mmCIF file of C-alpha atoms and ligand atoms in Angstrom:
data_model
loop_
_atom_site.group_PDB
_atom_site.id
_atom_site.type_symbol
_atom_site.label_atom_id
_atom_site.label_comp_id
_atom_site.label_asym_id
_atom_site.label_seq_id
_atom_site.Cartn_x
_atom_site.Cartn_y
_atom_site.Cartn_z
ATOM 1 C CA MET W 27 -80.848 55.303 -23.773
ATOM 2 C CA THR W 28 -77.142 55.962 -23.279
ATOM 3 C CA TRP W 29 -76.876 53.498 -20.428
ATOM 4 C CA LYS W 30 -74.974 50.394 -21.558
ATOM 5 C CA LYS W 31 -73.042 47.760 -19.651
ATOM 6 C CA GLN W 32 -69.265 48.157 -19.754
ATOM 7 C CA PRO W 33 -66.439 45.723 -18.984
ATOM 8 C CA PHE W 34 -64.482 46.202 -15.748
ATOM 9 C CA THR W 35 -61.298 47.235 -17.588
ATOM 10 C CA THR W 36 -63.184 50.128 -19.239
ATOM 11 C CA ILE W 37 -64.774 51.154 -15.934
ATOM 12 C CA LYS W 38 -61.423 51.032 -14.161
ATOM 13 C CA LYS W 39 -59.665 53.047 -16.839
ATOM 14 C CA ARG W 40 -62.359 55.717 -16.807
ATOM 15 C CA VAL W 41 -62.133 56.167 -13.018
ATOM 16 C CA PHE W 42 -58.331 56.308 -12.994
ATOM 17 C CA ASP W 43 -58.364 58.766 -15.913
ATOM 18 C CA ALA W 44 -60.789 60.909 -13.921
ATOM 19 C CA LEU W 45 -58.545 60.790 -10.841
ATOM 20 C CA ASN W 46 -55.592 61.752 -13.014
ATOM 21 C CA SER W 47 -57.380 64.807 -14.323
ATOM 22 C CA ASN W 48 -58.234 65.905 -10.782
ATOM 23 C CA MET W 49 -55.664 67.987 -8.921
ATOM 24 C CA ASN W 50 -53.368 65.805 -6.809
ATOM 25 C CA TYR W 51 -52.082 67.126 -3.512
ATOM 26 C CA ASN W 52 -48.869 65.104 -3.767
ATOM 27 C CA GLU W 53 -47.908 66.256 -7.258
ATOM 28 C CA GLN W 54 -49.168 69.780 -7.680
ATOM 29 C CA THR W 55 -48.467 73.055 -5.936
ATOM 30 C CA ILE W 56 -51.666 73.533 -3.977
ATOM 31 C CA LEU W 57 -51.331 76.086 -1.212
ATOM 32 C CA GLY W 58 -54.865 77.336 -0.781
ATOM 33 C CA LEU W 59 -57.152 74.358 -0.200
ATOM 34 C CA PRO W 60 -58.039 73.534 3.417
ATOM 35 C CA ALA W 61 -57.817 69.841 2.485
ATOM 36 C CA THR W 62 -55.027 67.415 1.764
ATOM 37 C CA TYR W 63 -54.423 63.731 1.178
ATOM 38 C CA LEU W 64 -55.606 61.311 3.827
ATOM 39 C CA ASP W 65 -53.431 60.322 6.764
ATOM 40 C CA GLN W 66 -50.568 58.373 5.236
ATOM 41 C CA GLU W 67 -50.004 56.040 8.179
ATOM 42 C CA GLN W 68 -53.425 54.552 7.511
ATOM 43 C CA PHE W 69 -54.319 55.390 3.930
ATOM 44 C CA TYR W 70 -51.116 55.110 1.927
ATOM 45 C CA PHE W 71 -51.192 55.610 -1.823
ATOM 46 C CA ASN W 72 -48.848 52.730 -2.646
ATOM 47 C CA ALA W 73 -50.890 49.882 -1.135
ATOM 48 C CA PRO W 74 -50.539 47.232 -3.864
ATOM 49 C CA PHE W 75 -54.244 46.376 -4.218
ATOM 50 C CA LEU W 76 -55.215 49.964 -5.001
ATOM 51 C CA LYS W 77 -54.189 49.775 -8.639
ATOM 52 C CA ASP W 78 -57.078 47.364 -9.265
ATOM 53 C CA ALA W 79 -59.540 49.121 -6.973
ATOM 54 C CA PRO W 80 -60.964 52.273 -8.549
ATOM 55 C CA PHE W 81 -63.495 52.975 -5.785
ATOM 56 C CA LEU W 82 -61.002 52.555 -2.945
ATOM 57 C CA SER W 83 -58.491 54.637 -4.891
ATOM 58 C CA THR W 84 -61.066 57.421 -5.179
ATOM 59 C CA LEU W 85 -61.621 57.264 -1.423
ATOM 60 C CA ILE W 86 -57.865 57.535 -0.870
ATOM 61 C CA TYR W 87 -57.439 60.420 -3.325
ATOM 62 C CA ASN W 88 -60.350 62.076 -1.496
ATOM 63 C CA PRO W 89 -61.747 64.456 -4.139
ATOM 64 C CA ASN W 90 -64.204 66.984 -2.743
ATOM 65 C CA HIS W 91 -67.496 67.261 -4.666
ATOM 66 C CA ILE W 92 -68.760 70.320 -2.792
ATOM 67 C CA GLY W 93 -71.352 72.325 -4.756
ATOM 68 C CA CYS W 94 -73.696 71.456 -7.622
ATOM 69 C CA HIS W 95 -71.991 70.347 -10.831
ATOM 70 C CA THR W 96 -74.946 70.309 -13.181
ATOM 71 C CA LEU W 97 -74.868 74.110 -13.039
ATOM 72 C CA SER W 98 -72.243 75.594 -15.302
ATOM 73 C CA GLN W 99 -69.750 76.832 -12.762
ATOM 74 C CA GLY W 100 -68.164 74.614 -10.132
ATOM 75 C CA GLU W 101 -64.910 73.926 -8.343
ATOM 76 C CA SER W 102 -62.176 73.341 -10.894
ATOM 77 C CA TYR W 103 -59.863 71.263 -8.699
ATOM 78 C CA PHE W 104 -61.634 67.929 -9.077
ATOM 79 C CA SER W 105 -63.266 68.272 -12.476
ATOM 80 C CA GLY W 106 -62.312 64.701 -13.476
ATOM 81 C CA THR W 107 -64.515 62.981 -10.911
ATOM 82 C CA HIS W 108 -67.105 65.789 -11.068
ATOM 83 C CA LYS W 109 -67.735 64.646 -14.641
ATOM 84 C CA ILE W 110 -68.481 61.150 -13.336
ATOM 85 C CA GLU W 111 -71.031 62.592 -10.908
ATOM 86 C CA ILE W 112 -72.603 64.549 -13.767
ATOM 87 C CA GLU W 113 -72.874 61.281 -15.723
ATOM 88 C CA VAL W 114 -74.553 59.494 -12.818
ATOM 89 C CA LEU W 115 -77.092 62.296 -12.525
ATOM 90 C CA LYS W 116 -77.695 62.299 -16.275
ATOM 91 C CA LEU W 117 -78.319 58.603 -16.371
ATOM 92 C CA VAL W 118 -80.669 58.611 -13.403
ATOM 93 C CA ALA W 119 -82.504 61.765 -14.517
ATOM 94 C CA GLU W 120 -82.792 60.977 -18.231
ATOM 95 C CA ASP W 121 -82.734 57.199 -18.567
ATOM 96 C CA ILE W 122 -84.648 56.271 -15.403
ATOM 97 C CA PHE W 123 -86.741 59.361 -14.631
ATOM 98 C CA LYS W 124 -87.385 60.641 -18.179
ATOM 99 C CA ALA W 125 -86.020 64.156 -17.796
ATOM 100 C CA LYS W 126 -85.198 66.046 -20.977
ATOM 101 C CA LYS W 127 -81.538 66.559 -21.765
ATOM 102 C CA ASN W 128 -79.968 69.225 -19.516
ATOM 103 C CA GLU W 129 -83.310 70.240 -18.032
ATOM 104 C CA TYR W 130 -82.481 69.213 -14.492
ATOM 105 C CA ASP W 131 -80.038 69.937 -11.687
ATOM 106 C CA GLY W 132 -78.962 67.766 -8.821
ATOM 107 C CA TYR W 133 -76.236 66.296 -6.675
ATOM 108 C CA VAL W 134 -75.201 63.203 -4.751
ATOM 109 C CA ALA W 135 -76.420 63.919 -1.230
ATOM 110 C CA PRO W 136 -75.447 62.003 1.924
ATOM 111 C CA GLY W 137 -78.794 60.202 1.745
ATOM 112 C CA GLY W 138 -82.529 60.320 1.195
ATOM 113 C CA THR W 139 -83.068 62.363 4.336
ATOM 114 C CA GLU W 140 -80.991 65.250 3.035
ATOM 115 C CA ALA W 141 -82.427 64.994 -0.476
ATOM 116 C CA ASN W 142 -85.963 65.261 0.946
ATOM 117 C CA ILE W 143 -84.972 68.205 3.142
ATOM 118 C CA GLN W 144 -83.245 69.848 0.169
ATOM 119 C CA ALA W 145 -86.512 69.636 -1.809
ATOM 120 C CA VAL W 146 -88.535 71.304 0.935
ATOM 121 C CA TRP W 147 -85.781 73.918 1.346
ATOM 122 C CA VAL W 148 -85.888 74.804 -2.372
ATOM 123 C CA TYR W 149 -89.688 75.188 -2.448
ATOM 124 C CA ARG W 150 -89.908 77.034 0.863
ATOM 125 C CA ASN W 151 -87.363 79.552 -0.386
ATOM 126 C CA TYR W 152 -89.218 79.841 -3.695
ATOM 127 C CA PHE W 153 -92.441 80.754 -1.893
ATOM 128 C CA ILE W 154 -90.646 83.205 0.383
ATOM 129 C CA LYS W 155 -88.793 84.876 -2.475
ATOM 130 C CA GLU W 156 -91.351 84.826 -5.282
ATOM 131 C CA LYS W 157 -94.608 85.061 -3.288
ATOM 132 C CA GLN W 158 -93.379 86.949 -0.228
ATOM 133 C CA ALA W 159 -94.760 84.055 1.833
ATOM 134 C CA ASN W 160 -94.394 83.826 5.587
ATOM 135 C CA HIS W 161 -93.259 80.529 7.078
ATOM 136 C CA ASN W 162 -96.661 79.932 8.584
ATOM 137 C CA GLU W 163 -98.290 80.195 5.159
ATOM 138 C CA ILE W 164 -96.395 77.193 3.785
ATOM 139 C CA GLY W 165 -97.692 73.647 4.300
ATOM 140 C CA PHE W 166 -95.957 70.345 3.670
ATOM 141 C CA LEU W 167 -98.432 67.632 2.652
ATOM 142 C CA PHE W 168 -97.600 63.926 2.809
ATOM 143 C CA SER W 169 -99.147 60.616 3.824
ATOM 144 C CA LYS W 170 -98.708 59.157 7.293
ATOM 145 C CA ASP W 171 -96.818 56.255 5.696
ATOM 146 C CA SER W 172 -94.088 58.679 4.592
ATOM 147 C CA HIS W 173 -90.551 58.443 5.917
ATOM 148 C CA TYR W 174 -89.877 60.355 9.126
ATOM 149 C CA SER W 175 -87.520 62.704 7.274
ATOM 150 C CA THR W 176 -90.679 64.662 6.344
ATOM 151 C CA TYR W 177 -91.005 65.625 10.012
ATOM 152 C CA LYS W 178 -87.340 66.591 10.157
ATOM 153 C CA ALA W 179 -87.837 68.810 7.122
ATOM 154 C CA SER W 180 -90.936 70.495 8.577
ATOM 155 C CA ASN W 181 -89.208 71.031 11.885
ATOM 156 C CA LEU W 182 -85.947 72.387 10.465
ATOM 157 C CA LEU W 183 -87.480 74.580 7.814
ATOM 158 C CA ASN W 184 -90.349 75.810 9.910
ATOM 159 C CA VAL W 185 -93.159 74.811 7.567
ATOM 160 C CA THR W 186 -96.405 73.210 8.711
ATOM 161 C CA ALA W 187 -96.498 69.411 8.424
ATOM 162 C CA ILE W 188 -99.851 68.149 7.116
ATOM 163 C CA PRO W 189 -99.825 64.353 7.458
ATOM 164 C CA ILE W 190 -102.737 62.520 5.820
ATOM 165 C CA GLU W 191 -104.319 59.252 6.952
ATOM 166 C CA VAL W 192 -104.023 56.215 4.705
ATOM 167 C CA ASP W 193 -106.381 53.319 4.128
ATOM 168 C CA GLN W 194 -105.480 50.456 6.422
ATOM 169 C CA TYR W 195 -105.620 47.873 3.609
ATOM 170 C CA THR W 196 -104.613 49.643 0.392
ATOM 171 C CA ARG W 197 -102.230 52.138 2.063
ATOM 172 C CA GLU W 198 -103.624 54.761 -0.341
ATOM 173 C CA TRP W 199 -104.276 58.312 0.841
ATOM 174 C CA ASP W 200 -107.625 58.666 2.587
ATOM 175 C CA LEU W 201 -109.233 61.217 0.290
ATOM 176 C CA ASP W 202 -111.849 62.303 2.852
ATOM 177 C CA ASN W 203 -109.110 63.028 5.343
ATOM 178 C CA LEU W 204 -107.181 64.833 2.596
ATOM 179 C CA LYS W 205 -110.172 67.057 1.798
ATOM 180 C CA GLN W 206 -110.716 67.829 5.461
ATOM 181 C CA LYS W 207 -107.022 68.624 6.110
ATOM 182 C CA LEU W 208 -106.844 70.814 3.012
ATOM 183 C CA SER W 209 -109.898 72.785 4.122
ATOM 184 C CA GLU W 210 -108.433 73.196 7.587
ATOM 185 C CA ALA W 211 -105.121 74.288 6.076
ATOM 186 C CA LYS W 212 -106.880 76.864 3.900
ATOM 187 C CA SER W 213 -108.806 78.312 6.795
ATOM 188 C CA SER W 214 -105.749 78.409 9.051
ATOM 189 C CA GLY W 215 -103.905 80.565 6.504
ATOM 190 C CA ILE W 216 -101.789 78.048 4.565
ATOM 191 C CA LYS W 217 -101.458 79.563 1.103
ATOM 192 C CA TYR W 218 -98.705 77.475 -0.476
ATOM 193 C CA LEU W 219 -98.170 73.740 -0.548
ATOM 194 C CA ILE W 220 -95.281 71.333 -0.922
ATOM 195 C CA VAL W 221 -96.639 67.865 -1.738
ATOM 196 C CA GLN W 222 -94.560 64.746 -1.284
ATOM 197 C CA LEU W 223 -95.566 61.502 -2.987
ATOM 198 C CA ASN W 224 -93.875 58.206 -2.261
ATOM 199 C CA MET W 225 -92.390 55.864 -4.780
ATOM 200 C CA ALA W 226 -92.512 53.155 -2.221
ATOM 201 C CA THR W 227 -92.957 53.809 1.444
ATOM 202 C CA THR W 228 -90.350 52.380 3.778
ATOM 203 C CA MET W 229 -92.717 50.167 5.758
ATOM 204 C CA PHE W 230 -95.134 48.954 3.071
ATOM 205 C CA GLY W 231 -93.536 49.533 -0.309
ATOM 206 C CA SER W 232 -96.765 51.290 -1.282
ATOM 207 C CA VAL W 233 -96.617 53.786 -4.142
ATOM 208 C CA ASP W 234 -98.797 56.894 -4.033
ATOM 209 C CA VAL W 235 -101.254 57.372 -6.901
ATOM 210 C CA PRO W 236 -100.880 61.012 -7.994
ATOM 211 C CA ILE W 237 -104.097 61.879 -9.845
ATOM 212 C CA PRO W 238 -106.736 61.723 -7.088
ATOM 213 C CA ILE W 239 -104.391 63.481 -4.644
ATOM 214 C CA LEU W 240 -103.347 66.265 -6.989
ATOM 215 C CA THR W 241 -106.944 66.775 -8.128
ATOM 216 C CA GLU W 242 -107.909 67.621 -4.541
ATOM 217 C CA VAL W 243 -104.865 69.850 -4.173
ATOM 218 C CA LYS W 244 -105.613 71.674 -7.447
ATOM 219 C CA ASN W 245 -109.223 72.246 -6.429
ATOM 220 C CA ARG W 246 -107.957 74.389 -3.590
ATOM 221 C CA TYR W 247 -104.427 75.517 -4.369
ATOM 222 C CA LYS W 248 -102.727 77.201 -7.305
ATOM 223 C CA ASP W 249 -99.247 77.417 -5.845
ATOM 224 C CA TYR W 250 -97.781 74.033 -5.053
ATOM 225 C CA PHE W 251 -94.816 71.828 -5.934
ATOM 226 C CA VAL W 252 -94.669 68.041 -6.053
ATOM 227 C CA HIS W 253 -91.650 66.121 -4.770
ATOM 228 C CA ILE W 254 -91.275 62.348 -5.205
ATOM 229 C CA ASP W 255 -89.606 60.398 -2.434
ATOM 230 C CA ALA W 256 -88.129 57.474 -4.366
ATOM 231 C CA ALA W 257 -85.392 56.907 -1.771
ATOM 232 C CA PHE W 258 -86.392 53.292 -1.468
ATOM 233 C CA GLY W 259 -88.134 52.573 -4.780
ATOM 234 C CA GLY W 260 -86.117 54.644 -7.244
ATOM 235 C CA PHE W 261 -83.795 51.883 -8.355
ATOM 236 C CA ILE W 262 -86.457 49.161 -8.515
ATOM 237 C CA TYR W 263 -89.969 50.430 -9.303
ATOM 238 C CA PRO W 264 -89.191 52.196 -12.631
ATOM 239 C CA PHE W 265 -87.567 48.923 -13.774
ATOM 240 C CA THR W 266 -90.307 46.547 -12.687
ATOM 241 C CA LYS W 267 -93.076 48.932 -13.789
ATOM 242 C CA PRO W 268 -91.671 50.789 -16.802
ATOM 243 C CA LYS W 269 -95.041 52.456 -17.469
ATOM 244 C CA CYS W 270 -94.964 54.219 -14.104
ATOM 245 C CA LYS W 271 -95.800 57.926 -14.299
ATOM 246 C CA LEU W 272 -93.895 59.271 -11.312
ATOM 247 C CA ASN W 273 -91.130 60.918 -13.317
ATOM 248 C CA PHE W 274 -90.123 64.141 -15.053
ATOM 249 C CA ALA W 275 -92.241 63.342 -18.132
ATOM 250 C CA ASN W 276 -95.115 64.286 -15.825
ATOM 251 C CA PRO W 277 -95.161 68.109 -15.728
ATOM 252 C CA GLU W 278 -96.615 68.051 -12.197
ATOM 253 C CA ILE W 279 -93.414 66.603 -10.765
ATOM 254 C CA SER W 280 -90.599 69.008 -9.888
ATOM 255 C CA SER W 281 -88.079 66.954 -7.913
ATOM 256 C CA ILE W 282 -87.120 63.414 -6.940
ATOM 257 C CA THR W 283 -85.077 61.767 -4.163
ATOM 258 C CA ILE W 284 -83.377 58.459 -5.023
ATOM 259 C CA ASP W 285 -81.068 56.508 -2.705
ATOM 260 C CA GLY W 286 -78.107 54.631 -4.133
ATOM 261 C CA HIS W 287 -77.440 53.023 -0.755
ATOM 262 C CA LYS W 288 -80.691 51.080 -0.700
ATOM 263 C CA MET W 289 -81.671 49.105 -3.804
ATOM 264 C CA LEU W 290 -78.548 49.987 -5.818
ATOM 265 C CA GLN W 291 -76.258 48.396 -3.183
ATOM 266 C CA ALA W 292 -73.914 51.386 -3.163
ATOM 267 C CA PRO W 293 -72.037 52.411 0.003
ATOM 268 C CA TYR W 294 -73.754 54.793 2.437
ATOM 269 C CA GLY W 295 -73.538 58.401 1.379
ATOM 270 C CA THR W 296 -75.213 57.975 -1.993
ATOM 271 C CA GLY W 297 -78.564 59.759 -1.946
ATOM 272 C CA ILE W 298 -79.504 61.597 -5.115
ATOM 273 C CA PHE W 299 -81.438 64.852 -5.321
ATOM 274 C CA LEU W 300 -82.809 65.869 -8.725
ATOM 275 C CA CYS W 301 -85.010 68.813 -9.660
ATOM 276 C CA ARG W 302 -86.084 70.693 -12.753
ATOM 277 C CA LYS W 303 -83.690 73.375 -13.998
ATOM 278 C CA GLY W 304 -84.107 76.728 -12.346
ATOM 279 C CA LEU W 305 -85.260 75.409 -8.970
ATOM 280 C CA ILE W 306 -82.053 74.517 -7.135
ATOM 281 C CA ASN W 307 -81.091 78.196 -7.476
ATOM 282 C CA TYR W 308 -83.502 78.914 -4.614
ATOM 283 C CA ALA W 309 -81.165 76.950 -2.326
ATOM 284 C CA GLN W 310 -78.126 78.949 -3.370
ATOM 285 C CA THR W 311 -75.974 80.206 -0.552
ATOM 286 C CA GLU W 312 -74.407 83.244 -2.172
ATOM 287 C CA GLU W 313 -72.294 83.836 0.913
ATOM 288 C CA ALA W 314 -70.367 80.631 0.060
ATOM 289 C CA SER W 315 -68.074 82.901 -1.856
ATOM 290 C CA TYR W 316 -64.845 80.956 -1.304
ATOM 291 C CA VAL W 317 -66.385 77.970 -3.128
ATOM 292 C CA GLN W 318 -66.005 78.370 -6.892
ATOM 293 C CA GLY W 319 -69.568 78.619 -8.211
ATOM 294 C CA THR W 320 -70.876 79.001 -4.602
ATOM 295 C CA ASP W 321 -73.030 76.267 -3.049
ATOM 296 C CA PHE W 322 -76.553 75.022 -3.759
ATOM 297 C CA THR W 323 -76.580 71.985 -1.484
ATOM 298 C CA LEU W 324 -77.355 71.419 2.153
ATOM 299 C CA CYS W 325 -74.252 69.408 3.035
ATOM 300 C CA GLY W 326 -71.196 71.284 1.698
ATOM 301 C CA SER W 327 -68.096 69.074 1.413
ATOM 302 C CA ARG W 328 -68.727 65.511 0.284
ATOM 303 C CA SER W 329 -66.569 62.709 -1.082
ATOM 304 C CA GLY W 330 -66.433 62.126 -4.822
ATOM 305 C CA ALA W 331 -66.041 58.414 -4.098
ATOM 306 C CA ASN W 332 -69.796 58.188 -3.507
ATOM 307 C CA ALA W 333 -70.664 59.288 -7.036
ATOM 308 C CA VAL W 334 -67.935 57.032 -8.423
ATOM 309 C CA SER W 335 -69.350 54.005 -6.575
ATOM 310 C CA MET W 336 -72.785 54.532 -8.132
ATOM 311 C CA TRP W 337 -71.349 55.102 -11.591
ATOM 312 C CA MET W 338 -69.358 51.858 -11.333
ATOM 313 C CA ILE W 339 -72.433 49.845 -10.318
ATOM 314 C CA LEU W 340 -74.590 51.360 -13.050
ATOM 315 C CA MET W 341 -71.922 50.693 -15.685
ATOM 316 C CA THR W 342 -71.310 47.144 -14.480
ATOM 317 C CA HIS W 343 -74.909 46.093 -15.079
ATOM 318 C CA GLY W 344 -76.284 48.392 -17.764
ATOM 319 C CA TYR W 345 -80.021 49.092 -17.972
ATOM 320 C CA GLU W 346 -80.935 45.579 -19.084
ATOM 321 C CA GLY W 347 -78.775 43.929 -16.434
ATOM 322 C CA TRP W 348 -80.212 46.053 -13.661
ATOM 323 C CA LYS W 349 -83.764 45.392 -14.824
ATOM 324 C CA TYR W 350 -83.051 41.669 -14.761
ATOM 325 C CA ASN W 351 -81.666 41.886 -11.203
ATOM 326 C CA MET W 352 -84.752 43.711 -9.986
ATOM 327 C CA GLU W 353 -87.156 41.333 -11.748
ATOM 328 C CA LYS W 354 -85.428 38.456 -9.981
ATOM 329 C CA LEU W 355 -86.229 40.078 -6.622
ATOM 330 C CA ILE W 356 -89.866 40.410 -7.682
ATOM 331 C CA ASP W 357 -89.962 36.677 -8.503
ATOM 332 C CA ARG W 358 -88.635 35.857 -5.045
ATOM 333 C CA THR W 359 -91.175 38.179 -3.445
ATOM 334 C CA ASP W 360 -93.965 36.515 -5.449
ATOM 335 C CA ARG W 361 -92.843 33.180 -4.050
ATOM 336 C CA ILE W 362 -93.392 34.449 -0.507
ATOM 337 C CA CYS W 363 -96.778 35.949 -1.330
ATOM 338 C CA ASN W 364 -98.006 32.742 -2.994
ATOM 339 C CA VAL W 365 -97.388 30.767 0.191
ATOM 340 C CA LEU W 366 -98.914 33.521 2.363
ATOM 341 C CA ASP W 367 -102.022 33.309 0.172
ATOM 342 C CA ASP W 368 -102.169 29.526 0.604
ATOM 343 C CA LEU W 369 -101.863 29.912 4.358
ATOM 344 C CA LYS W 370 -104.441 32.737 4.387
ATOM 345 C CA ILE W 371 -101.982 35.070 6.070
ATOM 346 C CA ARG W 372 -102.921 38.722 5.556
ATOM 347 C CA TYR W 373 -100.333 41.121 4.156
ATOM 348 C CA PHE W 374 -99.814 44.227 2.036
ATOM 349 C CA ARG W 375 -97.713 44.169 -1.084
ATOM 350 C CA ASN W 376 -97.387 46.336 -4.171
ATOM 351 C CA PRO W 377 -96.876 43.770 -6.975
ATOM 352 C CA PHE W 378 -93.993 45.768 -8.468
ATOM 353 C CA MET W 379 -92.108 46.010 -5.178
ATOM 354 C CA ASN W 380 -89.966 43.694 -3.085
ATOM 355 C CA ILE W 381 -91.572 44.477 0.286
ATOM 356 C CA VAL W 382 -94.149 42.252 2.006
ATOM 357 C CA THR W 383 -95.739 43.614 5.161
ATOM 358 C CA ILE W 384 -97.499 40.963 7.202
ATOM 359 C CA ASN W 385 -100.397 41.572 9.543
ATOM 360 C CA ALA W 386 -98.972 40.951 13.042
ATOM 361 C CA ASP W 387 -102.080 38.989 14.073
ATOM 362 C CA ASP W 388 -101.235 36.375 11.460
ATOM 363 C CA ILE W 389 -97.606 35.593 12.287
ATOM 364 C CA SER W 390 -96.053 34.524 15.557
ATOM 365 C CA GLU W 391 -93.659 36.976 17.122
ATOM 366 C CA ASN W 392 -91.145 34.138 17.508
ATOM 367 C CA ILE W 393 -90.907 33.644 13.774
ATOM 368 C CA ALA W 394 -90.835 37.383 13.115
ATOM 369 C CA LEU W 395 -87.937 37.805 15.527
ATOM 370 C CA LYS W 396 -86.128 34.663 14.380
ATOM 371 C CA TYR W 397 -85.948 36.060 10.837
ATOM 372 C CA HIS W 398 -85.331 39.651 11.937
ATOM 373 C CA LEU W 399 -88.467 41.049 10.358
ATOM 374 C CA VAL W 400 -88.925 44.744 11.070
ATOM 375 C CA ALA W 401 -91.979 45.978 12.975
ATOM 376 C CA ASP W 402 -93.860 49.183 12.228
ATOM 377 C CA ASN W 403 -93.498 49.855 15.937
ATOM 378 C CA PHE W 404 -91.449 47.495 18.049
ATOM 379 C CA LYS W 405 -93.393 48.259 21.243
ATOM 380 C CA THR W 406 -96.781 47.289 19.841
ATOM 381 C CA PRO W 407 -96.275 45.738 16.414
ATOM 382 C CA LYS W 408 -99.215 45.788 14.036
ATOM 383 C CA TRP W 409 -97.132 44.837 11.029
ATOM 384 C CA TRP W 410 -93.937 42.941 10.337
ATOM 385 C CA LYS W 411 -92.108 43.550 7.083
ATOM 386 C CA ILE W 412 -89.905 41.461 4.853
ATOM 387 C CA VAL W 413 -87.647 43.283 2.409
ATOM 388 C CA VAL W 414 -86.418 40.961 -0.324
ATOM 389 C CA MET W 415 -82.952 42.323 -0.921
ATOM 390 C CA VAL W 416 -80.212 40.505 -2.843
ATOM 391 C CA HIS W 417 -78.982 38.674 0.272
ATOM 392 C CA VAL W 418 -82.464 37.193 0.824
ATOM 393 C CA GLU W 419 -81.784 33.997 -1.063
ATOM 394 C CA LYS W 420 -84.280 31.323 -1.982
ATOM 395 C CA TYR W 421 -83.153 28.825 0.635
ATOM 396 C CA ILE W 422 -83.699 31.393 3.419
ATOM 397 C CA ILE W 423 -87.135 32.173 2.048
ATOM 398 C CA ASP W 424 -87.942 28.429 1.943
ATOM 399 C CA GLN W 425 -86.798 27.978 5.516
ATOM 400 C CA PHE W 426 -88.981 30.896 6.637
ATOM 401 C CA LEU W 427 -91.994 29.590 4.724
ATOM 402 C CA LEU W 428 -91.566 26.105 6.207
ATOM 403 C CA ASP W 429 -91.484 27.593 9.705
ATOM 404 C CA LEU W 430 -94.640 29.534 8.901
ATOM 405 C CA GLN W 431 -96.412 26.443 7.615
ATOM 406 C CA LYS W 432 -95.480 24.467 10.729
ATOM 407 C CA SER W 433 -96.768 27.217 12.998
ATOM 408 C CA ARG W 434 -100.247 27.252 11.458
HETATM 409 C C1 PLP B 503 -84.664 55.343 3.707
HETATM 410 C C2 PLP B 503 -85.650 56.316 3.269
HETATM 411 C C3 PLP B 503 -85.428 57.691 3.423
HETATM 412 C C4 PLP B 503 -84.234 58.264 4.130
HETATM 413 O O1 PLP B 503 -83.087 57.900 3.546
HETATM 414 P P1 PLP B 503 -81.650 57.908 4.283
HETATM 415 O O2 PLP B 503 -80.839 57.563 3.106
HETATM 416 O O3 PLP B 503 -81.689 56.895 5.366
HETATM 417 O O4 PLP B 503 -81.414 59.295 4.765
HETATM 418 C C5 PLP B 503 -86.383 58.556 2.946
HETATM 419 N N1 PLP B 503 -87.499 58.096 2.372
HETATM 420 C C6 PLP B 503 -87.755 56.784 2.208
HETATM 421 C C7 PLP B 503 -89.036 56.353 1.570
HETATM 422 C C8 PLP B 503 -86.846 55.844 2.652
HETATM 423 O O5 PLP B 503 -87.111 54.539 2.511
#
């Protein structure tokens, strides 16, 4: 584990050193880049607070992180902050998701949606290139509790979505439905599969159990890839359940999406895409010839400040500190569940997650709306969810639980 807490002065120095080793538009002779410093009426370099604000300074210096920096070549202009992105990816891939040293590629994507689409893009292109597949021979398998970005990916990339029913109580894949859908897929000409498993679904915080699902897949398919959508759970579940197997130590798993802008409390724009070495090459756009090293990502230009924000958060807490923060959220979630049990209110909760999803029959809509719980479907809610984030403090939880008790 290389991931240790660092004092703010060290963090600040590292970020400013990185900015100094980037090219600066106001000091160097840069004629060719179609970018410049930000508008100086609004975003002036000499604002006095900037010298103590490494993240805001990175925003103002506006380094472009276009491309994929875990591959050897890359744009040379902003190599200082590129190195910080490479460090973020290393820490997440190796220390959290158990990848072997240098055996992965990835980038900081605008969010989980793009990272999930990127995964499907990589595998679709692999099947087209290596297996001469047609679009209509590629299926994308996921549970109905998956994030809606799966449907965006299927739609954009022209692969067949195969959503699978889940059990109403356990939220696990319905294996009978899986068998039936796989048989139908086979007979309708689907020859290749992309399988997405969730490390915490958005609505329930449920985590897919790989073995029974992949056993059914393997019984029928030889050519498939497994992607993990850990957009929500990636910065909590591996900390609260260190024995979890949804990581690169598992040879079945080829790629992972992790959002910084959910559990990590980073600014929006901090999704992470990671995959095993050799795969991201299938998303290479060789025609991106004016970009040094060409491009392997969906988005193109992106701000280096996003990677810097994640690096600063990770370095502020260290592994142990982050684990402690996440365990605290689990304690608070337990507190809610204990009272729900006492009141015989039905709910779903994965014990290693900070999401509680309450059966809508068991809670009044007034209380749900008063506390801004989120419905599975606001028109006809069947479930209301609570997400115990850092701002959900004990006194708010107590207030909510008192209201619940009074209403029974
Ligand atoms: C939020 C979420 C996404 C999409 O992430 P964005 O960052 O909003 O694009 C994908 N999958 C899951 C499970 C999520 O919770």
